[in-house]
CSV table of C-alpha atoms and ligand atoms in Angstrom, one decimal:
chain,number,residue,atom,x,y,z
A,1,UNK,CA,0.0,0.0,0.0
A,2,UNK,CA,1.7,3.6,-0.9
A,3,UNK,CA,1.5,6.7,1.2
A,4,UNK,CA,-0.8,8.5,-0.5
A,5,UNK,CA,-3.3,5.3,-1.2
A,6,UNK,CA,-3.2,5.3,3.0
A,7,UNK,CA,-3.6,9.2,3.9
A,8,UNK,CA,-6.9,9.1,1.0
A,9,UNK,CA,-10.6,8.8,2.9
A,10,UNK,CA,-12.3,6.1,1.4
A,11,UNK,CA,-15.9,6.0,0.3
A,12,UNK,CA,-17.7,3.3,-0.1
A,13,UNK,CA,-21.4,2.8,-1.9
A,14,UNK,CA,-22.7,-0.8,-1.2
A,15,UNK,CA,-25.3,-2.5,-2.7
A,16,UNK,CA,-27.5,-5.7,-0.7
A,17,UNK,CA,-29.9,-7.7,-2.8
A,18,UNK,CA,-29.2,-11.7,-2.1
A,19,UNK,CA,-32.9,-12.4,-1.4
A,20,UNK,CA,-35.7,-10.3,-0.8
A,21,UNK,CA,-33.9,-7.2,1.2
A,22,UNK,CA,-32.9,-4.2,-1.2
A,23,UNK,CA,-30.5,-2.3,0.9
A,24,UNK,CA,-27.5,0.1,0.4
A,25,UNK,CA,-25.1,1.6,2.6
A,26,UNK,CA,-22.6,4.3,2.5
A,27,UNK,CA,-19.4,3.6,4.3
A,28,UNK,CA,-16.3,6.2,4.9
A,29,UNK,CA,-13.4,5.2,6.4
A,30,UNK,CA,-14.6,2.1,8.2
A,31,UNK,CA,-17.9,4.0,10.1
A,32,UNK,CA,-21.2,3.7,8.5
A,33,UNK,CA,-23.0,6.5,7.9
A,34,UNK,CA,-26.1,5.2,6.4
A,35,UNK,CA,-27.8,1.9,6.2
A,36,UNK,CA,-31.3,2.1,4.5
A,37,UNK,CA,-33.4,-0.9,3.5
A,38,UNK,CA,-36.4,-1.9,2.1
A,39,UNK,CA,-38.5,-5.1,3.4
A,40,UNK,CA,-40.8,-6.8,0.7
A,41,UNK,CA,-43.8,-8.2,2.3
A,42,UNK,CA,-45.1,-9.1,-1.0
A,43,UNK,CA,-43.9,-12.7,-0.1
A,44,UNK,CA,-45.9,-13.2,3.4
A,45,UNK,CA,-48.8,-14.1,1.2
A,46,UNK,CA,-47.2,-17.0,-0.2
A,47,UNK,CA,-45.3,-18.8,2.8
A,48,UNK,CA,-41.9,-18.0,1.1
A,49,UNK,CA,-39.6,-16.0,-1.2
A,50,UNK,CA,-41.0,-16.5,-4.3
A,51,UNK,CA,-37.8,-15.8,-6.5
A,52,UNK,CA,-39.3,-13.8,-9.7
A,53,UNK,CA,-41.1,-11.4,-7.1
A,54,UNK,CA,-38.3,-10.8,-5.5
A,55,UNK,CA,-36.2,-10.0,-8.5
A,56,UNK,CA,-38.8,-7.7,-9.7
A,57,UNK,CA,-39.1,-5.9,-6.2
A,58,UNK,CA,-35.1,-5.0,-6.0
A,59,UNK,CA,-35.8,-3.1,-9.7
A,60,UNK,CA,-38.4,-0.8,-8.3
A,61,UNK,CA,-36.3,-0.6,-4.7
A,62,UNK,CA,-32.6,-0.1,-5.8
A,63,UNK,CA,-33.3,3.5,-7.5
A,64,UNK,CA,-34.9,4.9,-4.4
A,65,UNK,CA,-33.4,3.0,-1.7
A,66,UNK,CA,-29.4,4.0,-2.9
A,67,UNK,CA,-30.7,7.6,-3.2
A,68,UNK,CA,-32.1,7.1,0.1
A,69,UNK,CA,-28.5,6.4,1.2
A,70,UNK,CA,-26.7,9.3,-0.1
A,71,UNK,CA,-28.6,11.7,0.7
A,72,UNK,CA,-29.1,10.3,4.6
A,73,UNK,CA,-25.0,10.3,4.4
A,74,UNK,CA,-25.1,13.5,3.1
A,75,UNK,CA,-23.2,12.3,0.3
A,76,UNK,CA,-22.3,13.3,-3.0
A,77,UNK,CA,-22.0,10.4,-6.0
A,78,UNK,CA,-18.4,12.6,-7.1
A,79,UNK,CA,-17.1,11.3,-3.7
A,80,UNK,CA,-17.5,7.7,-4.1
A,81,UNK,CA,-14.2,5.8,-4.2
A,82,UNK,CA,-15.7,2.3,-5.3
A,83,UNK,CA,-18.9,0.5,-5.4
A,84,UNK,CA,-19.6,-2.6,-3.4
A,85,UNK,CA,-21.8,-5.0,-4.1
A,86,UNK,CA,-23.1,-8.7,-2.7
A,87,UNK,CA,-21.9,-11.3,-5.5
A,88,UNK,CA,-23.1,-14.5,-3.6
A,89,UNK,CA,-24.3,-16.9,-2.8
A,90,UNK,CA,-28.3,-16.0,-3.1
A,91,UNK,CA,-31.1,-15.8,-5.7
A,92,UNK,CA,-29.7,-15.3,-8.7
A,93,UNK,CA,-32.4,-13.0,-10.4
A,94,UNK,CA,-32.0,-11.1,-6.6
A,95,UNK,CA,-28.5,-10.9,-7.5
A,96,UNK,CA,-28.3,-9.6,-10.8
A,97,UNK,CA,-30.4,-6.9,-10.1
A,98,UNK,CA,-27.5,-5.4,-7.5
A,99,UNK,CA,-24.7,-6.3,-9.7
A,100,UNK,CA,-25.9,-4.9,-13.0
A,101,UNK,CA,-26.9,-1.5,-11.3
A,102,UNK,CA,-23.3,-1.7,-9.1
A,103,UNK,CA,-21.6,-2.2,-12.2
A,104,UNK,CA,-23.4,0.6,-13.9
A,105,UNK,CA,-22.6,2.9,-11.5
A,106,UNK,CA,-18.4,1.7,-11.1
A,107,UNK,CA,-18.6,2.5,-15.1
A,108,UNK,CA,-20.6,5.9,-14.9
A,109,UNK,CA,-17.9,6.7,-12.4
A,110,UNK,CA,-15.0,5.4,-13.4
A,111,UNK,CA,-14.3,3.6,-9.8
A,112,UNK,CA,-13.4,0.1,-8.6
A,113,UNK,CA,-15.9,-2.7,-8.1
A,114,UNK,CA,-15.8,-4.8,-5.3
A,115,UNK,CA,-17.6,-7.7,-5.2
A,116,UNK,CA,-18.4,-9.6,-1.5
A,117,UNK,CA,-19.4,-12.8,0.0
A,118,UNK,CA,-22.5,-12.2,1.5
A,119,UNK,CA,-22.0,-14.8,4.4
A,120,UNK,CA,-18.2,-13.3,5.1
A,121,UNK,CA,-20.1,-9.9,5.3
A,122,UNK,CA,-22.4,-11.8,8.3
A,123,UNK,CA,-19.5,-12.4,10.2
A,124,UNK,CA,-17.7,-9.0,9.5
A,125,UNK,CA,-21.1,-7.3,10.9
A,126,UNK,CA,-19.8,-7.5,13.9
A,127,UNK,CA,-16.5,-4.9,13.1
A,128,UNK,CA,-19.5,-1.8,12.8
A,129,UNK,CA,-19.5,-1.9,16.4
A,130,UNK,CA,-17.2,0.6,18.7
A,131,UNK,CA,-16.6,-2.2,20.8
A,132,UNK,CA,-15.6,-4.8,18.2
A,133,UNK,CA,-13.9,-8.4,18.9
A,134,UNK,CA,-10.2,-8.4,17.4
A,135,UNK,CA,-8.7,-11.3,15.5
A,136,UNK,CA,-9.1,-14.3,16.0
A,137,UNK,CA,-12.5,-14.8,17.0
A,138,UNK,CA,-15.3,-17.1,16.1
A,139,UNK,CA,-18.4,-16.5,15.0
A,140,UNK,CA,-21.8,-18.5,14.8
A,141,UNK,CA,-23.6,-17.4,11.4
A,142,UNK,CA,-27.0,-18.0,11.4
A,143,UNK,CA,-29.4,-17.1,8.3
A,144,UNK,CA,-32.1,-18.2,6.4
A,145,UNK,CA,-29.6,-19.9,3.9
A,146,UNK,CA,-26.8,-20.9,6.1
A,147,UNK,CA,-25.5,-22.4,9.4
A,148,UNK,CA,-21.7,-22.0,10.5
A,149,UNK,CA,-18.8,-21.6,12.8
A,150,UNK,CA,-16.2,-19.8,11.2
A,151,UNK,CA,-12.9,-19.4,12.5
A,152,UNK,CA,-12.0,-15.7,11.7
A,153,UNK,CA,-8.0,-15.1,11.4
A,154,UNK,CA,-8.3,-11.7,9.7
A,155,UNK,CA,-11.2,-9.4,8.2
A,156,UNK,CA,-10.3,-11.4,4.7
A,157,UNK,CA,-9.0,-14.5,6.5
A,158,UNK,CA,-12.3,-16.5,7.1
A,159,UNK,CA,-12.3,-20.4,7.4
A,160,UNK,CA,-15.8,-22.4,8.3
A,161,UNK,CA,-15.2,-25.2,10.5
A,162,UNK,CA,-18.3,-26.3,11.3
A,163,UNK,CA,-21.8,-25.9,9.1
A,164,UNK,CA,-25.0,-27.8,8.3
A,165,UNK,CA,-25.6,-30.6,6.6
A,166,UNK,CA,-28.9,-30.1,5.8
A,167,UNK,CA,-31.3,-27.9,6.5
A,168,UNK,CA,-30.5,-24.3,8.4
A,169,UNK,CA,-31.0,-22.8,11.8
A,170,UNK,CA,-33.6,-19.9,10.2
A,171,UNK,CA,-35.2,-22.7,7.9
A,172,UNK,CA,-35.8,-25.2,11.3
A,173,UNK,CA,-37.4,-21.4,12.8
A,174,UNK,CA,-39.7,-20.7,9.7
A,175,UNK,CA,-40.5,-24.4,8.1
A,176,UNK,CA,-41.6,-25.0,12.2
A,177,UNK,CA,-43.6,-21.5,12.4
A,178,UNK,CA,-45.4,-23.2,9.3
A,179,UNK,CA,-46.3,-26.3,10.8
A,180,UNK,CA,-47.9,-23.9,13.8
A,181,UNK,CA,-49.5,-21.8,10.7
A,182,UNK,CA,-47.6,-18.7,11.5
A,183,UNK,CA,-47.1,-16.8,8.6
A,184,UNK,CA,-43.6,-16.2,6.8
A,185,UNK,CA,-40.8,-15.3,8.0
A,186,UNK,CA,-41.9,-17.2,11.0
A,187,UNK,CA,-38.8,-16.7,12.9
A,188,UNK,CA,-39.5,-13.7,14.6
A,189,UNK,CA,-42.9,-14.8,15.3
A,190,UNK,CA,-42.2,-17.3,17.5
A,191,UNK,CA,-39.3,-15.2,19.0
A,192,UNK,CA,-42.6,-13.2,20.2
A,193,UNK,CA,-44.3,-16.0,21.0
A,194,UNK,CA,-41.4,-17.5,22.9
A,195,UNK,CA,-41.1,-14.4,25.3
A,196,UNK,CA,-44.1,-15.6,27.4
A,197,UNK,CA,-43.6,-19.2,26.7
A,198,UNK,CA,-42.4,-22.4,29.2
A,199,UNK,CA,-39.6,-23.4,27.0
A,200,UNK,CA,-39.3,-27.3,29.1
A,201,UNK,CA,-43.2,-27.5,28.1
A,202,UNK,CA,-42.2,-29.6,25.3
A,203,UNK,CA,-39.3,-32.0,24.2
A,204,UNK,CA,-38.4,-32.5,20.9
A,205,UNK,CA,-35.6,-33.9,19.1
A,206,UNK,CA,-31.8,-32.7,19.6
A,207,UNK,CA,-29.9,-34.3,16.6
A,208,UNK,CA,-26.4,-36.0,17.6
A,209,UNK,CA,-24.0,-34.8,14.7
A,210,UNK,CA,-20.1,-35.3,14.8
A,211,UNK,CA,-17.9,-32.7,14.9
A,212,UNK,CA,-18.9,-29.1,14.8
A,213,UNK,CA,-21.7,-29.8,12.3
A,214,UNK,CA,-25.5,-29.3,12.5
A,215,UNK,CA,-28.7,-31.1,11.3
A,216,UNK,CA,-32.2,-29.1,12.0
A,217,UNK,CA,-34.3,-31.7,9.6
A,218,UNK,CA,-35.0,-33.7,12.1
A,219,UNK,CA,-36.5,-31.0,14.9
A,220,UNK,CA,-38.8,-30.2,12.1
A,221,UNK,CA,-40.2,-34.1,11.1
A,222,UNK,CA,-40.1,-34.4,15.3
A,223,UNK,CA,-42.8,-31.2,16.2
A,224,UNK,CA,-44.8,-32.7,13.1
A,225,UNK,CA,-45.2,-36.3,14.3
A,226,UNK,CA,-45.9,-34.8,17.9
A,227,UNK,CA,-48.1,-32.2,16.5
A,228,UNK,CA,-49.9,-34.7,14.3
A,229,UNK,CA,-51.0,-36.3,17.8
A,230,UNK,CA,-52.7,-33.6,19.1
A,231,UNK,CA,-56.2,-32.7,19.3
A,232,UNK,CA,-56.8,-30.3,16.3
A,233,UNK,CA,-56.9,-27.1,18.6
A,234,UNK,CA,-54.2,-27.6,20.8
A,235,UNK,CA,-51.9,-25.5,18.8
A,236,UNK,CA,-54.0,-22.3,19.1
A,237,UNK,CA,-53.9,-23.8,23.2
A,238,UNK,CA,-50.5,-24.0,23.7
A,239,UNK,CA,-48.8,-21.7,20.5
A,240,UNK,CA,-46.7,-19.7,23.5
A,241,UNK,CA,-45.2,-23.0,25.0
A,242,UNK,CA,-44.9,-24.5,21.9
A,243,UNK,CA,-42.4,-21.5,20.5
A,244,UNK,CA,-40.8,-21.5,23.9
A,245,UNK,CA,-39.8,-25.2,23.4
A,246,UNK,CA,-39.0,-25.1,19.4
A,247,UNK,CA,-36.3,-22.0,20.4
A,248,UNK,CA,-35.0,-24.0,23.4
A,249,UNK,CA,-34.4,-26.6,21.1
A,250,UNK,CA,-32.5,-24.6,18.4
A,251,UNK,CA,-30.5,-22.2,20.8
A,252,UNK,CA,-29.5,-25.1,22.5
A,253,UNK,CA,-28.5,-27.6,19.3
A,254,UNK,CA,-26.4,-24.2,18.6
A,255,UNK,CA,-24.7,-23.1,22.0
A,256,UNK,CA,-23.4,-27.2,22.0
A,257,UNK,CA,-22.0,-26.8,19.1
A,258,UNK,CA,-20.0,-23.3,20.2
A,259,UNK,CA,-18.7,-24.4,23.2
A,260,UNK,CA,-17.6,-27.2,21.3
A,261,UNK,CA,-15.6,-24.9,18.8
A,262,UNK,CA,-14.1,-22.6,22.2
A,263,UNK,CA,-13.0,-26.0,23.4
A,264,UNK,CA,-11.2,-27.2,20.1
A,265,UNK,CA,-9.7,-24.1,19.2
A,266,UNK,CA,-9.0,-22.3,22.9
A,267,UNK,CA,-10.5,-19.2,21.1
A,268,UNK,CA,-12.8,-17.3,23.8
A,269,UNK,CA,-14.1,-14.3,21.7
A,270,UNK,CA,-17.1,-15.5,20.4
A,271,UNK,CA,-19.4,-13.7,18.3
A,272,UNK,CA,-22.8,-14.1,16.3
A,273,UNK,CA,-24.2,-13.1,13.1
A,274,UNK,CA,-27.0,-13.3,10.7
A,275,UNK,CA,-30.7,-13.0,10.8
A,276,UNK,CA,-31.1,-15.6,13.3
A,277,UNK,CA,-29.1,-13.3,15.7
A,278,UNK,CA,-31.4,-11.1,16.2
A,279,UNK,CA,-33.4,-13.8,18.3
A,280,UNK,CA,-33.4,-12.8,21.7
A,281,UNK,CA,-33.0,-16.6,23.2
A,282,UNK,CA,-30.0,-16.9,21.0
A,283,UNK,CA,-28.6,-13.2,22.2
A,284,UNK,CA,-29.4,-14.3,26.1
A,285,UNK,CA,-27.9,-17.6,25.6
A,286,UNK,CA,-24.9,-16.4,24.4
A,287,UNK,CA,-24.2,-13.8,27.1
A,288,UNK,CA,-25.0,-16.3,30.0
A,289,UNK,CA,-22.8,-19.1,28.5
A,290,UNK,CA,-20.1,-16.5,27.9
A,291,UNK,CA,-20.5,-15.3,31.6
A,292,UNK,CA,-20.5,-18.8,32.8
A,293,UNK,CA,-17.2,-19.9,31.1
A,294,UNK,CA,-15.6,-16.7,30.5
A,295,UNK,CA,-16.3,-16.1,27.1
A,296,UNK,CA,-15.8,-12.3,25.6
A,297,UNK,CA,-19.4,-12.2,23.4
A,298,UNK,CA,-20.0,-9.5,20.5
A,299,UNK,CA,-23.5,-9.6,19.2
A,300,UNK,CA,-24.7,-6.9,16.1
A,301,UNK,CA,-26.8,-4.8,16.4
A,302,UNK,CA,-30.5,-5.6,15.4
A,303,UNK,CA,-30.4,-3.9,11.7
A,304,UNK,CA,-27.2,-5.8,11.1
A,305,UNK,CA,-28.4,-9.2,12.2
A,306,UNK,CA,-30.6,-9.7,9.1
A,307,UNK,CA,-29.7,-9.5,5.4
A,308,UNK,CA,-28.8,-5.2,5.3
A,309,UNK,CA,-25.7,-3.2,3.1
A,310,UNK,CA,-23.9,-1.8,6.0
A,311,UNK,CA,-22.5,-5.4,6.5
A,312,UNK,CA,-21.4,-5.3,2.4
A,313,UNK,CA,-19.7,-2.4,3.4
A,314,UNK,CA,-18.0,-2.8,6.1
A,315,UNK,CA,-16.5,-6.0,4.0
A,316,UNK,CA,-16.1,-4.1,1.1
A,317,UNK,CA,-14.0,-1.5,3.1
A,318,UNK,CA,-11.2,-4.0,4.0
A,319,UNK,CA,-11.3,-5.2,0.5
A,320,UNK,CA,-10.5,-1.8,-0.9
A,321,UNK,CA,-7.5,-2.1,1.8
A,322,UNK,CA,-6.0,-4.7,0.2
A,323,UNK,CA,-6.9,-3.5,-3.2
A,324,UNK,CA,-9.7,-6.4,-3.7
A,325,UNK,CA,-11.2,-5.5,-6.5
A,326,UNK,CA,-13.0,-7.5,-9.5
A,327,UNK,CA,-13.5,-7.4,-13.2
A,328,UNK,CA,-16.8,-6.1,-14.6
A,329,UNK,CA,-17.3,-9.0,-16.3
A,330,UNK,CA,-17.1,-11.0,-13.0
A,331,UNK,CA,-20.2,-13.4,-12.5
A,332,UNK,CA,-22.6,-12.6,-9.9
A,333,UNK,CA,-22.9,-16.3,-9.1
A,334,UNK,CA,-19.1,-16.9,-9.0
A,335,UNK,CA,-18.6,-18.2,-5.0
A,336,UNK,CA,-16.3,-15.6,-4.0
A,337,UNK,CA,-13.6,-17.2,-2.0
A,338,UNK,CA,-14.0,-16.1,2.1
B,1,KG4,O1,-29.6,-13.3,7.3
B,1,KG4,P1,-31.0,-13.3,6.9
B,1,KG4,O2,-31.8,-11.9,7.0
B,1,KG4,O3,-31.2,-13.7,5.4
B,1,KG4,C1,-30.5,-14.8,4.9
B,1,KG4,O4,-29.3,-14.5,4.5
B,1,KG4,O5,-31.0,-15.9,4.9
B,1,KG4,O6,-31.8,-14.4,7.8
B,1,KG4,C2,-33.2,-14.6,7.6
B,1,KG4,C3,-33.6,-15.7,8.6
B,1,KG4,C4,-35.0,-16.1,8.5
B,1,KG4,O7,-35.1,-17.5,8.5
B,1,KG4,C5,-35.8,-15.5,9.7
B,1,KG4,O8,-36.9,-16.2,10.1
B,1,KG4,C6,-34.6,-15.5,10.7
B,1,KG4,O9,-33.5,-15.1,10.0
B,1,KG4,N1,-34.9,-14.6,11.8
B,1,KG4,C7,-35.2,-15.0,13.0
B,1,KG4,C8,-35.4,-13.8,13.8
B,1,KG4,N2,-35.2,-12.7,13.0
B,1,KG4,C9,-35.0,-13.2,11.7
B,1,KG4,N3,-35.2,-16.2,13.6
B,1,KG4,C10,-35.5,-16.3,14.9
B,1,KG4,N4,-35.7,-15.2,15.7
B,1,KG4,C11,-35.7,-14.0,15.2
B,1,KG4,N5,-35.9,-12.9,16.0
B,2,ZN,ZN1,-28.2,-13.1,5.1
């Protein structure tokens, strides 16, 4: 890196639009200075993400919601120093929206393109904070998509050593909030429903996997066969202790598995990531455990938790540090290497 490359502010525009978030985010010098994004509820009608909808949602959003972040950065386009954008893994008509109009805009301007891993951009979330864990740490990653440990060396030094063999931690939260006919994305839902819930009310299923690996599949055949038992109101009886015990279930299939990883690695900063974050049995499970075996925790803050720019960003920032940049003929779908 030369002298003047170092004493230069950087400013950085990044774009979010893996699944059905549009967000961007302007980021100078490491601090965010705005993070605006736009839900799409079109999709609670249908159970799911319903990919074309999606796709079409980010074209109307991205206009509006990168103007939105300028202008709350106060922000001119001329001061841009590159354009960041998520390049995978996600939907892919999601993803070419944000890389087609990041591209655009790194031609128009003449500025590098960087293109980040949107699950390395979960885990480096947790740099936005003041009080941010330093290298190494580890970090639970917990999204709709994906379950992980990762072992992180560096901001661009990333290894996973422990992930899911089938389905995720946010799938076993929404594909369960379905079989209690919450609506999607069920997670939260039964993060409300939790709050007043016993969580010992009911047992189900805790998967024995080797290593540092997950399985959720199971937890979600094991509350159907019980559930296909019951009288045909007793979920509308017992819906509070019912999300109670399906979180108690998760958080603790997830907590195992961390204290697992402090033990193999002797690593004791331990952080979280990823929509499933923002679930408040997961945040209090975390801080207890880490007061119990002197663990330092770091836990984002709720916008960064789910799918947002900021975390692009923030990524994106250290990549422009070590001059990270990528063609723009680079594939949205290419699995950026984290
Ligand atoms: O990271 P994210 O926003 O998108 C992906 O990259 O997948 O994660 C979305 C997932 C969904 O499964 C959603 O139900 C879950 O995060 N989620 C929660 C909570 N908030 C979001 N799960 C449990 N409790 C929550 N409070
Ligand atoms: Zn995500």
């Amino acid at each position: 890196m030369n002298a003047e490359f170092i004493n230069q502010s950087i400013s950085i525009l990044a774009i979010e639009s893996s699944c059905d978030e549009t967000s961007a985010s302007v980021c100078v010098d490491g601090k965010i200075l705005s993070n605006f994004i736009a839900n799409q509820t079109i999709h609670e009608q249908y159970g799911g993400v319903v990919p074309e909808l999606a796709s079409r949602a980010h074209m109307q959003n991205i206009v509006p919601v990168v103007h939105q972040a300028l202008s709350t950065a106060n922000c001119q386009l001329s001061t841009i120093n590159a354009i960041a954008f998520t390049q995978a893994p996600g939907l892919i008509g999601s993803l070419l929206v944000g890389a087609q109009f990041a591209k655009s805009m790194a031609l128009s301007l003449n500025i590098p393109l960087i293109g980040v891993h949107h699950m390395q951009a979960h885990v480096l979330a947790n740099l936005i904070k003041e009080s941010a864990p330093s290298f190494p740490f580890l970090c639970l990653t917990v999204s709709g998509g994906h379950t992980q440990i990762v072992l992180a060396r560096s901001p661009l030094d990333l290894e996973v050593i422990g992930e899911t063999i089938d389905d995720a931690a946010g799938e076993a939260f929404d594909k369960t909030a379905k079989l209690l006919g919450l609506p999607y994305p069920g997670g939260p839902l039964i993060d409300q429903y939790a709050r007043t819930g016993n969580p010992q009310a009911f047992r189900f299923a805790e998967p024995q996997i080797p290593e540092l690996n997950f399985s959720f599949s199971g937890l979600k055949t094991s509350v159907l066969y019980f559930l296909q038992r019951q009288s045909p109101d007793f979920i509308q009886h017992h819906l509070h202790d019912l999300c109670a015990s399906v979180q108690y279930t998760i958080v603790n299939i997830l907590i195992k598995k961390l204290k697992k990883a402090v033990q193999q690695t002797g690593i004791r900063q331990v952080c979280i990531a990823g929509g499933v974050s923002a679930n408040s049995g997961l945040r209090n499970a975390l801080k207890e455990t880490g007061q119990k075996h002197g663990w330092q925790t770091f836990i984002p803050a709720f916008e960064y938790c789910t799918d947002n720019a900021a975390m692009i960003a923030i990524t994106a920032y250290h990549k422009y540090l070590h001059q990270e940049f990528i063609d723009l003929d680079a594939s949205p779908t290419a699995r950026a290497i984290y």
